[in-house]
mmCIF file of C-alpha atoms in Angstrom:
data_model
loop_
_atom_site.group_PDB
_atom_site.id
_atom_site.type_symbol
_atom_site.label_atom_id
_atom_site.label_comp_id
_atom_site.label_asym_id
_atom_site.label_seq_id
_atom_site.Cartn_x
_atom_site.Cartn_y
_atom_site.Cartn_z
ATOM 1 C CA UNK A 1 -10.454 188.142 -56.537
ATOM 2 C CA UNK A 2 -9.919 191.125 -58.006
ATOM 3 C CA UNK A 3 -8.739 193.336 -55.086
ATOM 4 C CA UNK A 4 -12.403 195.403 -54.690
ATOM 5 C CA UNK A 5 -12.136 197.145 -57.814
ATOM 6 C CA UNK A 6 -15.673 198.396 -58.787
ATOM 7 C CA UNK A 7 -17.068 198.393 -62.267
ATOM 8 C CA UNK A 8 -20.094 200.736 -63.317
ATOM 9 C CA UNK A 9 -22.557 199.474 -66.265
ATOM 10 C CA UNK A 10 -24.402 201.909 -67.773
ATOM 11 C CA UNK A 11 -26.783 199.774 -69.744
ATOM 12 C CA UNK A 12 -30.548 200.474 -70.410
ATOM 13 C CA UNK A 13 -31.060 196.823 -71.419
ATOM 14 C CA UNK A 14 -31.673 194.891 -67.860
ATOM 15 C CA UNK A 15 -31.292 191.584 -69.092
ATOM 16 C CA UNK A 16 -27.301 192.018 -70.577
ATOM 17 C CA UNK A 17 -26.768 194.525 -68.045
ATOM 18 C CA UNK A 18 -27.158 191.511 -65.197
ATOM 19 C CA UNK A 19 -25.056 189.009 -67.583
ATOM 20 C CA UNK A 20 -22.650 191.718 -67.365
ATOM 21 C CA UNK A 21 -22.492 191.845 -63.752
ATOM 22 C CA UNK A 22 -22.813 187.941 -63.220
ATOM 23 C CA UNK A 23 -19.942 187.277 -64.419
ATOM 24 C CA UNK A 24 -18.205 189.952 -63.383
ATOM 25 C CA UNK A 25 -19.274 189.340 -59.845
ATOM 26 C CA UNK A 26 -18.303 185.926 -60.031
ATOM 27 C CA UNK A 27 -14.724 187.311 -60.890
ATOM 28 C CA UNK A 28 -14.127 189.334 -57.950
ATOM 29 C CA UNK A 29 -15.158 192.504 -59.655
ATOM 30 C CA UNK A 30 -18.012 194.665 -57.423
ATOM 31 C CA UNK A 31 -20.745 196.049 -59.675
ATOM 32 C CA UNK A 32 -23.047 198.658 -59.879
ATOM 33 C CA UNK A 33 -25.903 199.153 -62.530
ATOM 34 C CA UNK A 34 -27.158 202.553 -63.652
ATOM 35 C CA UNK A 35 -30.238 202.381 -67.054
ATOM 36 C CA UNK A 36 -29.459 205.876 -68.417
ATOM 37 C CA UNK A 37 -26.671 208.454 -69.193
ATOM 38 C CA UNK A 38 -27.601 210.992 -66.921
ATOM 39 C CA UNK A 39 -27.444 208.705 -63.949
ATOM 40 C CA UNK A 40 -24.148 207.358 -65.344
ATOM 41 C CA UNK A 41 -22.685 210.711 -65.856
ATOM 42 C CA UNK A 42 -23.409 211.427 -61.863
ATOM 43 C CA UNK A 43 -22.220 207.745 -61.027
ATOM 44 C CA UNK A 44 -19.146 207.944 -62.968
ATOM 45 C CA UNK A 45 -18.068 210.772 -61.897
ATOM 46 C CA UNK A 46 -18.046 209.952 -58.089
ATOM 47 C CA UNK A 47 -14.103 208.802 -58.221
ATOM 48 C CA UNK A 48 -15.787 205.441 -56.542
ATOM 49 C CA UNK A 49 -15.445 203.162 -60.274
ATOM 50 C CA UNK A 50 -12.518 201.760 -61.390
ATOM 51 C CA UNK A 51 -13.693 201.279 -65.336
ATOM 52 C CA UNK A 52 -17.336 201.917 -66.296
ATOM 53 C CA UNK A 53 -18.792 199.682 -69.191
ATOM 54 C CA UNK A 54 -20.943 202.060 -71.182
ATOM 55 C CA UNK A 55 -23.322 201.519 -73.702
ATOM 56 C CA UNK A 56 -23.903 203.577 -76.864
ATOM 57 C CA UNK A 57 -27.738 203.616 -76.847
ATOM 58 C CA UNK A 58 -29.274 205.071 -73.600
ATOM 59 C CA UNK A 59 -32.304 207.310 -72.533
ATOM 60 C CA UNK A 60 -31.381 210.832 -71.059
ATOM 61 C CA UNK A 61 -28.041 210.895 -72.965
ATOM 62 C CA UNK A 62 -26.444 209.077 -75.245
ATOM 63 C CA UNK A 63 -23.314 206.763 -74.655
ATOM 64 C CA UNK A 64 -21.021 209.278 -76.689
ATOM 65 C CA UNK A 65 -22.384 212.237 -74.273
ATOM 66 C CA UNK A 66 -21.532 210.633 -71.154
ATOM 67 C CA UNK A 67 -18.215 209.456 -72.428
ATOM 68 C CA UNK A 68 -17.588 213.230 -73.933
ATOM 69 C CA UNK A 69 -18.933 214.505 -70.110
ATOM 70 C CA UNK A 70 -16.615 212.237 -67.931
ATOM 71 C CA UNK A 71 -13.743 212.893 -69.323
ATOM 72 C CA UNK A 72 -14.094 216.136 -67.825
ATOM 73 C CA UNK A 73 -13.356 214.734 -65.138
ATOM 74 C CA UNK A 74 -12.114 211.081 -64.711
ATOM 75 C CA UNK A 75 -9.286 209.314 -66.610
ATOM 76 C CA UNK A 76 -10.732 205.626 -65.347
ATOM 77 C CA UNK A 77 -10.711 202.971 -68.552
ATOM 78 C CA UNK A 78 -14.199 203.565 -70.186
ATOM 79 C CA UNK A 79 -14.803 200.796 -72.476
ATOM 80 C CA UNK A 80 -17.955 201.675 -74.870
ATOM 81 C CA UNK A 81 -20.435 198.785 -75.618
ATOM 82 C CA UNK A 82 -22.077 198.880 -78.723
ATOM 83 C CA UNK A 83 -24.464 196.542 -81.580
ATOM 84 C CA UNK A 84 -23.926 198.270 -84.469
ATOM 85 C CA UNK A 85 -20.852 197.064 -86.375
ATOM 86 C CA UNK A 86 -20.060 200.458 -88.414
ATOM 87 C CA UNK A 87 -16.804 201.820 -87.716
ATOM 88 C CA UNK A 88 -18.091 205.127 -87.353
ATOM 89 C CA UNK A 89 -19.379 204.576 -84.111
ATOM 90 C CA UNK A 90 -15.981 202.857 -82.650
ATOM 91 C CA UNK A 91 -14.021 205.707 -84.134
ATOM 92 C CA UNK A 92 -16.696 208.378 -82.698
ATOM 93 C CA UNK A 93 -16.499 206.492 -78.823
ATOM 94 C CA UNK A 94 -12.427 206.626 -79.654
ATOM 95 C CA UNK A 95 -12.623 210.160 -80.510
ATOM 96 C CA UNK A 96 -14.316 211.465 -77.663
ATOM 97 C CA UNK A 97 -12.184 209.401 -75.084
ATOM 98 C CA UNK A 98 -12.811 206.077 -74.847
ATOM 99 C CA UNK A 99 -9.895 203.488 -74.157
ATOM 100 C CA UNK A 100 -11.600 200.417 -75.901
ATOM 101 C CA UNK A 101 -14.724 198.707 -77.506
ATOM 102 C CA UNK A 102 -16.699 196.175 -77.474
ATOM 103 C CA UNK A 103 -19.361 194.740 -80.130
ATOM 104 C CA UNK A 104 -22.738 192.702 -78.917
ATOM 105 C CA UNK A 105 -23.628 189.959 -79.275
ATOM 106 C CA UNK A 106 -20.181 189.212 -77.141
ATOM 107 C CA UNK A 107 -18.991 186.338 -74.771
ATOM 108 C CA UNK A 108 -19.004 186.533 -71.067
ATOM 109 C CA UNK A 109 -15.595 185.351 -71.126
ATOM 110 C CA UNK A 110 -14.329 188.189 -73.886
ATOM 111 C CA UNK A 111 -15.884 191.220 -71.560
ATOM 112 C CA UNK A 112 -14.213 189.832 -68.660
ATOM 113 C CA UNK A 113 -10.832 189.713 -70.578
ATOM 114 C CA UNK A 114 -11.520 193.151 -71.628
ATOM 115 C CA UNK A 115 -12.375 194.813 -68.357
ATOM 116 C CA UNK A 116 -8.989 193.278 -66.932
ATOM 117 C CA UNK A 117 -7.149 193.846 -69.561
ATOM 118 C CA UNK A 118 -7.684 197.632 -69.451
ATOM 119 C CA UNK A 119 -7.287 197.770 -65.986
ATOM 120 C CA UNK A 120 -4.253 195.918 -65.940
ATOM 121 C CA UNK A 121 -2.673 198.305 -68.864
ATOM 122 C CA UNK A 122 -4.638 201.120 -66.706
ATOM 123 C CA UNK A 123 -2.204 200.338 -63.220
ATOM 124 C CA UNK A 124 0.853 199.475 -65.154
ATOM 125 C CA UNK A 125 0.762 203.089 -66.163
ATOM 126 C CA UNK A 126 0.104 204.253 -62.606
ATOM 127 C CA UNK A 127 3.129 201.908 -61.194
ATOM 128 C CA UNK A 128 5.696 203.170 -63.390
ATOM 129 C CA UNK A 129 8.670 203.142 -61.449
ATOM 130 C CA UNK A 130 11.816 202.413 -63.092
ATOM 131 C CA UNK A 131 12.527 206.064 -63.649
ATOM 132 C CA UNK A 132 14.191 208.862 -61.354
ATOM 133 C CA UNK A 133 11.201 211.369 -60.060
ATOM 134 C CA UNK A 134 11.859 214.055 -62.419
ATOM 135 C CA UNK A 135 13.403 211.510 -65.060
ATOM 136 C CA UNK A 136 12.753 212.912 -68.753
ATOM 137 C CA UNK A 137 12.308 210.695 -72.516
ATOM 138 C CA UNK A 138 13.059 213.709 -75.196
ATOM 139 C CA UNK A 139 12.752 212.732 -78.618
ATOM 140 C CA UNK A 140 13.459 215.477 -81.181
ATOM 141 C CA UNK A 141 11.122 218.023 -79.864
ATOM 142 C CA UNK A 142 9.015 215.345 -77.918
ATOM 143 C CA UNK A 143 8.998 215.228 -73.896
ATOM 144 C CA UNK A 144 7.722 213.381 -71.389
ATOM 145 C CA UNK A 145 8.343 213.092 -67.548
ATOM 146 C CA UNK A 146 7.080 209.210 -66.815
ATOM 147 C CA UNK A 147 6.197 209.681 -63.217
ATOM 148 C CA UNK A 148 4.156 212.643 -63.708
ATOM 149 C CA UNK A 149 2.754 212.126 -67.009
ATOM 150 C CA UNK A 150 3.678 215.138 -68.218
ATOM 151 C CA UNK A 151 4.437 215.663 -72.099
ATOM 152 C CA UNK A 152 5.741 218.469 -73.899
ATOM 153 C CA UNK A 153 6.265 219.436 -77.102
ATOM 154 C CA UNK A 154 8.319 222.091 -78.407
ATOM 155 C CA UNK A 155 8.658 223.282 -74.654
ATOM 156 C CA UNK A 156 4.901 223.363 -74.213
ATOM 157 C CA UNK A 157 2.908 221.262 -72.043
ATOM 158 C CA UNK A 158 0.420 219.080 -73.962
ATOM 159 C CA UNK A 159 -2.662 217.224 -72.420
ATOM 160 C CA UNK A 160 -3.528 213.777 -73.152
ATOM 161 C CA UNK A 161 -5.757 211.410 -72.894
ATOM 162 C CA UNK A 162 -4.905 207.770 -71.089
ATOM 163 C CA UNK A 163 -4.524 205.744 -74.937
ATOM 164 C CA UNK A 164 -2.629 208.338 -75.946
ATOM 165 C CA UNK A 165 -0.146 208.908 -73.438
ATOM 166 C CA UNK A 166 0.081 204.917 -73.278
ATOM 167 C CA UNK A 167 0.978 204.954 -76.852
ATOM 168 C CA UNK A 168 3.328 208.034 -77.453
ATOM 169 C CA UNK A 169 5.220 206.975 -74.479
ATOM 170 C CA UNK A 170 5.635 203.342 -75.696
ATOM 171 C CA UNK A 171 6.605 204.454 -79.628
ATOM 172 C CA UNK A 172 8.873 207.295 -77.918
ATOM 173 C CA UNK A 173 10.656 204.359 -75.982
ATOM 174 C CA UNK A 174 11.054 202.791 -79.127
ATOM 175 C CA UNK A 175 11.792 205.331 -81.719
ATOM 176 C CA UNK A 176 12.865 204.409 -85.025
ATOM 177 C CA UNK A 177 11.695 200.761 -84.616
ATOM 178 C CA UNK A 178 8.946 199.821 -87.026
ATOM 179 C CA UNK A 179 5.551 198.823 -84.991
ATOM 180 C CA UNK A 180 2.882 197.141 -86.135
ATOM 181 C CA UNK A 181 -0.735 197.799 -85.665
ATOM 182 C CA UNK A 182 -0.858 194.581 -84.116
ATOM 183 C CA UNK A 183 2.056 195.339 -81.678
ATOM 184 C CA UNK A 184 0.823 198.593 -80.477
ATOM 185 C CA UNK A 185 -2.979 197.014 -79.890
ATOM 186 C CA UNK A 186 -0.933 194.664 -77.656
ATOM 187 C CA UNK A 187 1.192 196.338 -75.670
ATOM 188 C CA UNK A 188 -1.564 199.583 -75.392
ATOM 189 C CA UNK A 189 -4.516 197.618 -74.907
ATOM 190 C CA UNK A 190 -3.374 194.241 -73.768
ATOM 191 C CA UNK A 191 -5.816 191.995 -74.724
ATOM 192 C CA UNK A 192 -4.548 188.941 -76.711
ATOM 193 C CA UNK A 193 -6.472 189.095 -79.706
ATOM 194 C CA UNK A 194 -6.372 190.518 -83.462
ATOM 195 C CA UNK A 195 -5.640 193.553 -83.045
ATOM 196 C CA UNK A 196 -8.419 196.181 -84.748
ATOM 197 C CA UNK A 197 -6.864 198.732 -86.771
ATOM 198 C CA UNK A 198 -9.282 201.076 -86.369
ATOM 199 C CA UNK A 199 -8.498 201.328 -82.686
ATOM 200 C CA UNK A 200 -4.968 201.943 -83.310
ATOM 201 C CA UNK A 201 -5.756 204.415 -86.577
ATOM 202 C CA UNK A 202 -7.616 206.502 -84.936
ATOM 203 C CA UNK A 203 -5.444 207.303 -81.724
ATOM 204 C CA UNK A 204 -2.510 207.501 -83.749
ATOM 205 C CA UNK A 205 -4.517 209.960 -85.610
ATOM 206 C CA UNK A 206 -5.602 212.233 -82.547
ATOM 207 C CA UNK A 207 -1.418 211.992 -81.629
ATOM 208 C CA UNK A 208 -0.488 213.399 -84.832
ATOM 209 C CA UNK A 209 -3.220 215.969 -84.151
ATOM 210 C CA UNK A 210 -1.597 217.218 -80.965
ATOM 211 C CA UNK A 211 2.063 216.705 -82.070
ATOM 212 C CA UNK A 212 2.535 217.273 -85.659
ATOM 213 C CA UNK A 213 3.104 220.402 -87.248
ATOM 214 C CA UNK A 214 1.471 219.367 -90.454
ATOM 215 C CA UNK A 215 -0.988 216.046 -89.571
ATOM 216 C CA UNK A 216 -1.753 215.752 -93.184
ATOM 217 C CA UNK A 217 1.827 215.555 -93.490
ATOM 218 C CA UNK A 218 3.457 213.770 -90.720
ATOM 219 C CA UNK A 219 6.535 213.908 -90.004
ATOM 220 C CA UNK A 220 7.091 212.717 -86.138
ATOM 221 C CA UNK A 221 4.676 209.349 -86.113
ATOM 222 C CA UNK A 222 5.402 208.019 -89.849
ATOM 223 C CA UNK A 223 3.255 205.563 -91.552
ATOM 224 C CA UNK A 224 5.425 202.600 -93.092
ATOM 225 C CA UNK A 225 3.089 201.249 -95.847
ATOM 226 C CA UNK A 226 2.592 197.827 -95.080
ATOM 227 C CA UNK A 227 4.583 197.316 -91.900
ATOM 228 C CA UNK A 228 3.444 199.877 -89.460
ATOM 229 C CA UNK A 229 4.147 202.874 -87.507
ATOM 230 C CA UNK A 230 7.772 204.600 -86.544
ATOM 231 C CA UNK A 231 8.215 207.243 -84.169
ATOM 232 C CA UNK A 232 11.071 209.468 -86.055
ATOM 233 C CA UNK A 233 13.954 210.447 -83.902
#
């Protein structure tokens, strides 16, 4: 069992959307179905859902407009579900706050993975306690206070989103070491697959973004042709 965590689908398709929760519901997981993006926007945003499953294509509002809307005001996984296999749609769910994707047509057992995979990544986070209370990483100009998730740079207080905290804080931990894509999909998003690069790509983009001085010219989170990602110290 899976300790009463509740899952949200927002899925206009009834027939996937009750796959969805069959199988999630046979792993423990309670599950609620809303069929369009206004009604998950409300739903999602009650602070009762541990992850919500959220499709790109829905009446009222769009998958990327409820995503874009609950970040407002939730920082629960949101995994976006999607059919169309163009990059430009994972990157755009990515961009606007989503922690992971997942393409259709996909296998019961994969979306289960997923959903506890996220969560599990999602609570190790939250558990953090190996650190003093007010216990500070500083890298160069980089700071970050583990057990309140707050990161500075240059002295300044810097908001992030859950991916990207995840990741700074793990290259940060281990600055100078080369990491692959592969790695950081792993230990980020903790599901033990191939690792997609545009997952990785594009948060390490929106990092550089926040951090860099110059992102066309980065400096702090260094691409090593080939190889990976460093975090300079």
């Amino acid at each position: 069992m899976n300790n009463g965590k509740k899952i949200l689908i927002v899925e206009d398709d009834s027939a996937i959307a009750e796959i969805e929760r069959d199988y999630l519901e046979i792993d423990g997981f309670g599950v609620e179905i809303v069929d369009n993006g206004t009604d998950g926007i409300g739903r999602g945003s009650s602070g009762e859902f541990h992850l919500i499953l959220l499709d790109v294509m829905l009446p009222g509002a769009d998958g990327f407009a409820v995503c874009r809307k609950l970040r407002e005001t939730v920082d629960i996984p949101i995994l976006m579900v999607t059919a169309r296999q163009e990059d430009i749609d994972k990157i755009r769910g990515l961009g606007l706050g989503a922690d992971d994707y997942i393409v259709k047509p996909f296998s019961p057992g994969e979306l289960v993975a997923r959903v506890k995979s996220n969560l599990a990544q999602y609570e190790r986070l939250r558990s953090r306690s190996d650190r003093p209370a007010d216990g500070e990483l500083k890298v160069g100009q980089i700071a970050i206070r583990p057990q309140s998730r707050r990161v500075y740079v240059r002295g300044e207080e810097l908001t992030l989103k859950n991916k990207e905290y995840e990741l700074l804080l793990f290259m940060l931990e281990h600055a100078d070491m080369v990491l692959s894509k592969e790695t950081l999909y792993e230990k980020i998003w903790g599901y033990d697959a191939i690792g997609d690069s545009a997952t990785v790509a594009v948060h390490i983009n929106r990092l550089r973004e926040k951090i860099e001085d110059n992102p066309g010219d980065p400096k702090v989170i260094q691409t090593v042709w080939g190889a990976g990602y460093r975090f300079k110290a």
